[in-house]
Amino acid sequence: MNRMVIETSVRQAGNDPIFRIAEAAKNRIATVGKDNVINSTLGALMDDNGNLVTFDSVYSVFRNLKDSEIASYAGIPGTPTFLNNVIDACFKSHRPKGYIRSIATPGGTGAIRHAIANYTEIGDKVLISDWHWEPYETIADENHRSVTTFKLFNENGNFNMNSYKSKMLELLNVQKRVLSIINSPAHNPTGYCLSDDEWREIVLFYTKTAKAHPEWRIILECDIAYIDFTGKNDESRRFMELLSDMPENVLVLYAYSASKAYTMYGLRNGAIICVAPNEEIADEFVSTCSYSNRGTWSNGTHGAMSTLAKITDDKKLKKTFENEQRKYKIILQQRAAAFVNAAKEINLQICHYVDGFFITIPCQKPKMVSEELMKMNFFIVELKNGLRFAPCAVSEEQCKKAPALIKKAMDSIEINA
Amino acid sequence: MNRMVIETSVRQAGNDPIFRIAEAAKNRIATVGKDNVINSTLGALMDDNGNLVTFDSVYSVFRNLKDSEIASYAGIPGTPTFLNNVIDACFKSHRPKGYIRSIATPGGTGAIRHAIANYTEIGDKVLISDWHWEPYETIADENHRSVTTFKLFNENGNFNMNSYKSKMLELLNVQKRVLSIINSPAHNPTGYCLSDDEWREIVLFYTKTAKAHPEWRIILECDIAYIDFTGKNDESRRFMELLSDMPENVLVLYAYSASKAYTMYGLRNGAIICVAPNEEIADEFVSTCSYSNRGTWSNGTHGAMSTLAKITDDKKLKKTFENEQRKYKIILQQRAAAFVNAAKEINLQICHYVDGFFITIPCQKPKMVSEELMKMNFFIVELKNGLRFAPCAVSEEQCKKAPALIKKAMDSIEINA
């Protein structure tokens, strides 16, 4: 066989599975009409008619930018105002103590890429949870790393501290440095949120471990893609303050995405933010991640940065934006509650859901169940060990109906097995 | 010293030198007024008043997009219409023979990144010319590769075929696969364009070498960032047809950037395009580069893709766009001619300039000359062995004056030496 790419770059053909199922849903809608289809595939906020939600408060600012502000380069690390304001947008009233810096990236993906490429060695294993967003594996693989997993849930459906700690120690012993990614609040795909007490225990574990082994490096990246659609006010950011004042060999990073928070998915805007234990490590972060920008995508979407900067700079704009965001957060929370309650009524088991765009239904043979559901005009993303339902994309009414359909499909698979 | 990044990610602090000099120019303009400053730093097309040129034909289409088209994801490889039309935008009337595919990338930088990451092994050397765009080194380094150079010019100021061939063979013997990047037409920083005859000789060399060593892999990436500002009509694309019908172990890639052609620098839009010798290698290209998208920046700027797609889809829009582009191409060519003629009059030696955004003046101690010029309110980018003048950013009148100032600065350095 004739091959031009290097051996490690040989990939399977075919579309991303999520986009593929989304395509199938779109085609079905064209045939039977959208009222007859539950399309629970893409991770974007949709209104009850299945149209993408776009915040007027965001796009009115974007459209008011001059052409030259959209057209010109933003500078390698990002525009100064964006870099400053994205830190506020990330932490709000729960700013941690430490040396905080930011570098613009294309969405949260770019922030994950920079963390893996710079804070782990080639060949290292990155620690993520067993239930996880699959592209973590792709990003690690693309950068000649791989992932290994801890069990996200214990027998009570809460964070499995033992599994996390033992995996961390196992890896630290071998690699001497470990990057672990924790996707909380509103974990994708389960909707789990670590409690403040769970975070306190993690902080204690880091501190103790790091002090006992000053030669080790512990790097945590918090993936907070969905944070603005969680909780009632800012309480889902309290954990950020807990992750303060770390020993000198612990670094906390945040993958901040403007995709969901600002309905800016297609504008590719986000940041990697560090909370460093000292200035030297903060400066190192800036040099390293700026260089990574230059050596990967050069710079980011200028107009998207300016829009975020302007909204966060102006009290009135910010208020209007936050109100619009809150309105949809409440809609999302009502939809999710409808699903969770309906599931409870019929005893459909789901992973511990707290908040966010996705709910996970653990099941055997997810591919078969998903195919069975497609026959009922219900499109859902299959995971390795379950199904991912997306209340972000489905009306409250359909969220109520969905659990019964899922149960029916699961039962029919079992009967036929 | 306490360090958190891996050893290969330790970088020097400090801004990109080009952006740093541009900043200094901006500050000087604020003090002495823009009529008194020659700002020849950034590689973007400016009008005679020093304002960024933005094409109305581009931004009127962009602003007519629905919010949802800007806000939504474009899909991992890019939108289907963009992927189709960017091939036409790249080749126009000089489409090569071969299996052609495209994948969206953030500007040309992303296309360079994907070529290096997938078509060279870790540790490999990428072949570029001695005069070159410095970020090639950064991109290679960021991906754990490095660069090595051939001499761009022979003693007549034309393409140094001997140097290129011998370096290619030297690398092929060691690595068995070589990616070489040729930035033509309108080479950055010299403005050199390979002639059709030079391309013919390269094609012959590839064919002969590839056939003699079927186990070798020859990959060429043409960086054509400035192609739409060269020549009179489409003749600068004739070489693309020459790069047709290659042996099975030769792959031709194009780094297409919409930054300059569409005045879309800050929208981060471009593509990597392959002209593969067979379908298998074309399919491999699509799988590999899609995977690289997912594992690096996920997807591209949707609104920018839609804008390019709409302009290239509509005859009338396309005509208006091409007329606007041509208007500025002619302005650029007049400015460059003014500089080149003035340089000739006073015997200021420059590299063989044909077309494009930049002209190179080879010189000793470029940093000192550049600093001397700053005292005269003239800001120019220092290279390792010369200065980069940017007619794209400087009025015709100032282009006429610039060579004498450069000569004066060079002479004063020599006198003081």
mmCIF file of N, CA and C in Angstrom, chain A residues 225-269:
data_model
loop_
_atom_site.group_PDB
_atom_site.id
_atom_site.type_symbol
_atom_site.label_atom_id
_atom_site.label_comp_id
_atom_site.label_asym_id
_atom_site.label_seq_id
_atom_site.Cartn_x
_atom_site.Cartn_y
_atom_site.Cartn_z
ATOM 1 N N ALA A 225 -16.217 24.561 30.114
ATOM 2 C CA ALA A 225 -16.943 24.982 28.907
ATOM 3 C C ALA A 225 -18.398 25.375 29.174
ATOM 4 N N TYR A 226 -19.030 24.695 30.139
ATOM 5 C CA TYR A 226 -20.472 24.883 30.324
ATOM 6 C C TYR A 226 -20.821 25.654 31.582
ATOM 7 N N ILE A 227 -19.830 26.286 32.211
ATOM 8 C CA ILE A 227 -20.023 26.850 33.543
ATOM 9 C C ILE A 227 -21.126 27.903 33.603
ATOM 10 N N ASP A 228 -21.335 28.660 32.536
ATOM 11 C CA ASP A 228 -22.318 29.738 32.619
ATOM 12 C C ASP A 228 -23.755 29.241 32.510
ATOM 13 N N PHE A 229 -23.919 27.942 32.360
ATOM 14 C CA PHE A 229 -25.270 27.386 32.351
ATOM 15 C C PHE A 229 -25.490 26.479 33.554
ATOM 16 N N THR A 230 -24.823 26.812 34.654
ATOM 17 C CA THR A 230 -24.948 25.973 35.853
ATOM 18 C C THR A 230 -25.300 26.829 37.057
ATOM 19 N N GLY A 231 -25.901 26.197 38.031
ATOM 20 C CA GLY A 231 -26.206 26.849 39.294
ATOM 21 C C GLY A 231 -27.229 27.957 39.145
ATOM 22 N N LYS A 232 -27.367 28.730 40.225
ATOM 23 C CA LYS A 232 -28.355 29.801 40.194
ATOM 24 C C LYS A 232 -27.652 31.115 39.893
ATOM 25 N N ASN A 233 -26.614 31.403 40.656
ATOM 26 C CA ASN A 233 -25.822 32.597 40.397
ATOM 27 C C ASN A 233 -24.388 32.180 40.080
ATOM 28 N N ASP A 234 -23.444 32.663 40.862
ATOM 29 C CA ASP A 234 -22.042 32.326 40.579
ATOM 30 C C ASP A 234 -21.494 31.228 41.480
ATOM 31 N N GLU A 235 -22.370 30.530 42.186
ATOM 32 C CA GLU A 235 -21.850 29.573 43.172
ATOM 33 C C GLU A 235 -21.060 28.424 42.529
ATOM 34 N N SER A 236 -21.303 28.188 41.249
ATOM 35 C CA SER A 236 -20.537 27.119 40.597
ATOM 36 C C SER A 236 -19.078 27.518 40.375
ATOM 37 N N ARG A 237 -18.752 28.781 40.682
ATOM 38 C CA ARG A 237 -17.350 29.231 40.573
ATOM 39 C C ARG A 237 -16.632 29.235 41.924
ATOM 40 N N ARG A 238 -17.334 28.875 42.998
ATOM 41 C CA ARG A 238 -16.686 28.921 44.323
ATOM 42 C C ARG A 238 -15.440 28.054 44.386
ATOM 43 N N PHE A 239 -15.464 26.942 43.666
ATOM 44 C CA PHE A 239 -14.308 26.023 43.723
ATOM 45 C C PHE A 239 -13.019 26.678 43.245
ATOM 46 N N MET A 240 -13.157 27.710 42.397
ATOM 47 C CA MET A 240 -11.957 28.374 41.866
ATOM 48 C C MET A 240 -11.142 29.016 42.977
ATOM 49 N N GLU A 241 -11.847 29.556 43.949
ATOM 50 C CA GLU A 241 -11.146 30.159 45.089
ATOM 51 C C GLU A 241 -10.444 29.103 45.928
ATOM 52 N N LEU A 242 -11.027 27.920 45.984
ATOM 53 C CA LEU A 242 -10.397 26.830 46.740
ATOM 54 C C LEU A 242 -9.058 26.435 46.109
ATOM 55 N N LEU A 243 -9.001 26.534 44.786
ATOM 56 C CA LEU A 243 -7.763 26.168 44.067
ATOM 57 C C LEU A 243 -6.786 27.347 44.066
ATOM 58 N N SER A 244 -6.473 27.829 45.268
ATOM 59 C CA SER A 244 -5.599 28.995 45.454
ATOM 60 C C SER A 244 -4.358 28.580 46.213
ATOM 61 N N ASP A 245 -3.315 29.428 46.129
ATOM 62 C CA ASP A 245 -2.156 29.274 47.016
ATOM 63 C C ASP A 245 -1.585 27.869 47.001
ATOM 64 N N MET A 246 -1.333 27.385 45.815
ATOM 65 C CA MET A 246 -0.839 26.008 45.678
ATOM 66 C C MET A 246 0.674 25.944 45.936
ATOM 67 N N PRO A 247 1.188 24.773 46.288
ATOM 68 C CA PRO A 247 2.642 24.608 46.380
ATOM 69 C C PRO A 247 3.281 24.928 45.020
ATOM 70 N N GLU A 248 4.594 25.144 45.031
ATOM 71 C CA GLU A 248 5.283 25.618 43.827
ATOM 72 C C GLU A 248 5.322 24.591 42.697
ATOM 73 N N ASN A 249 5.014 23.347 43.006
ATOM 74 C CA ASN A 249 5.012 22.345 41.938
ATOM 75 C C ASN A 249 3.600 21.897 41.556
ATOM 76 N N VAL A 250 2.632 22.773 41.817
ATOM 77 C CA VAL A 250 1.259 22.523 41.359
ATOM 78 C C VAL A 250 0.829 23.722 40.513
ATOM 79 N N LEU A 251 0.296 23.429 39.349
ATOM 80 C CA LEU A 251 -0.177 24.507 38.484
ATOM 81 C C LEU A 251 -1.631 24.242 38.113
ATOM 82 N N VAL A 252 -2.456 25.269 38.239
ATOM 83 C CA VAL A 252 -3.863 25.133 37.855
ATOM 84 C C VAL A 252 -4.117 25.922 36.573
ATOM 85 N N LEU A 253 -4.684 25.250 35.597
ATOM 86 C CA LEU A 253 -5.031 25.866 34.310
ATOM 87 C C LEU A 253 -6.542 25.818 34.116
ATOM 88 N N TYR A 254 -7.062 26.759 33.363
ATOM 89 C CA TYR A 254 -8.480 26.733 33.006
ATOM 90 C C TYR A 254 -8.613 26.757 31.487
ATOM 91 N N ALA A 255 -9.455 25.881 30.970
ATOM 92 C CA ALA A 255 -9.818 25.931 29.558
ATOM 93 C C ALA A 255 -11.128 26.700 29.483
ATOM 94 N N TYR A 256 -11.023 27.958 29.057
ATOM 95 C CA TYR A 256 -12.205 28.819 28.985
ATOM 96 C C TYR A 256 -12.704 28.859 27.543
ATOM 97 N N SER A 257 -13.983 28.619 27.358
ATOM 98 C CA SER A 257 -14.567 28.646 26.023
ATOM 99 C C SER A 257 -15.649 29.708 25.942
ATOM 100 N N ALA A 258 -15.596 30.541 24.909
ATOM 101 C CA ALA A 258 -16.672 31.507 24.682
ATOM 102 C C ALA A 258 -17.764 30.900 23.804
ATOM 103 N N SER A 259 -17.530 29.666 23.317
ATOM 104 C CA SER A 259 -18.473 29.037 22.389
ATOM 105 C C SER A 259 -19.888 29.003 22.947
ATOM 106 N N LYS A 260 -20.027 28.408 24.145
ATOM 107 C CA LYS A 260 -21.357 28.236 24.708
ATOM 108 C C LYS A 260 -21.804 29.492 25.439
ATOM 109 N N ALA A 261 -20.913 30.056 26.278
ATOM 110 C CA ALA A 261 -21.271 31.196 27.122
ATOM 111 C C ALA A 261 -21.736 32.385 26.294
ATOM 112 N N TYR A 262 -21.121 32.594 25.130
ATOM 113 C CA TYR A 262 -21.451 33.756 24.290
ATOM 114 C C TYR A 262 -22.145 33.347 22.986
ATOM 115 N N THR A 263 -22.574 32.097 22.881
ATOM 116 C CA THR A 263 -23.121 31.546 21.620
ATOM 117 C C THR A 263 -22.223 31.926 20.429
ATOM 118 N N MET A 264 -20.958 31.609 20.583
ATOM 119 C CA MET A 264 -19.925 31.972 19.594
ATOM 120 C C MET A 264 -19.213 30.736 19.054
ATOM 121 N N TYR A 265 -19.890 29.610 18.980
ATOM 122 C CA TYR A 265 -19.241 28.349 18.583
ATOM 123 C C TYR A 265 -18.389 28.524 17.323
ATOM 124 N N GLY A 266 -19.001 29.075 16.299
ATOM 125 C CA GLY A 266 -18.348 29.169 14.996
ATOM 126 C C GLY A 266 -17.347 30.297 14.885
ATOM 127 N N LEU A 267 -17.193 31.089 15.951
ATOM 128 C CA LEU A 267 -16.201 32.181 15.902
ATOM 129 C C LEU A 267 -14.873 31.779 16.532
ATOM 130 N N ARG A 268 -14.823 30.600 17.114
ATOM 131 C CA ARG A 268 -13.570 30.022 17.639
ATOM 132 C C ARG A 268 -12.853 30.976 18.592
ATOM 133 N N ASN A 269 -13.455 31.151 19.751
ATOM 134 C CA ASN A 269 -12.873 32.051 20.738
ATOM 135 C C ASN A 269 -12.833 31.391 22.106
#
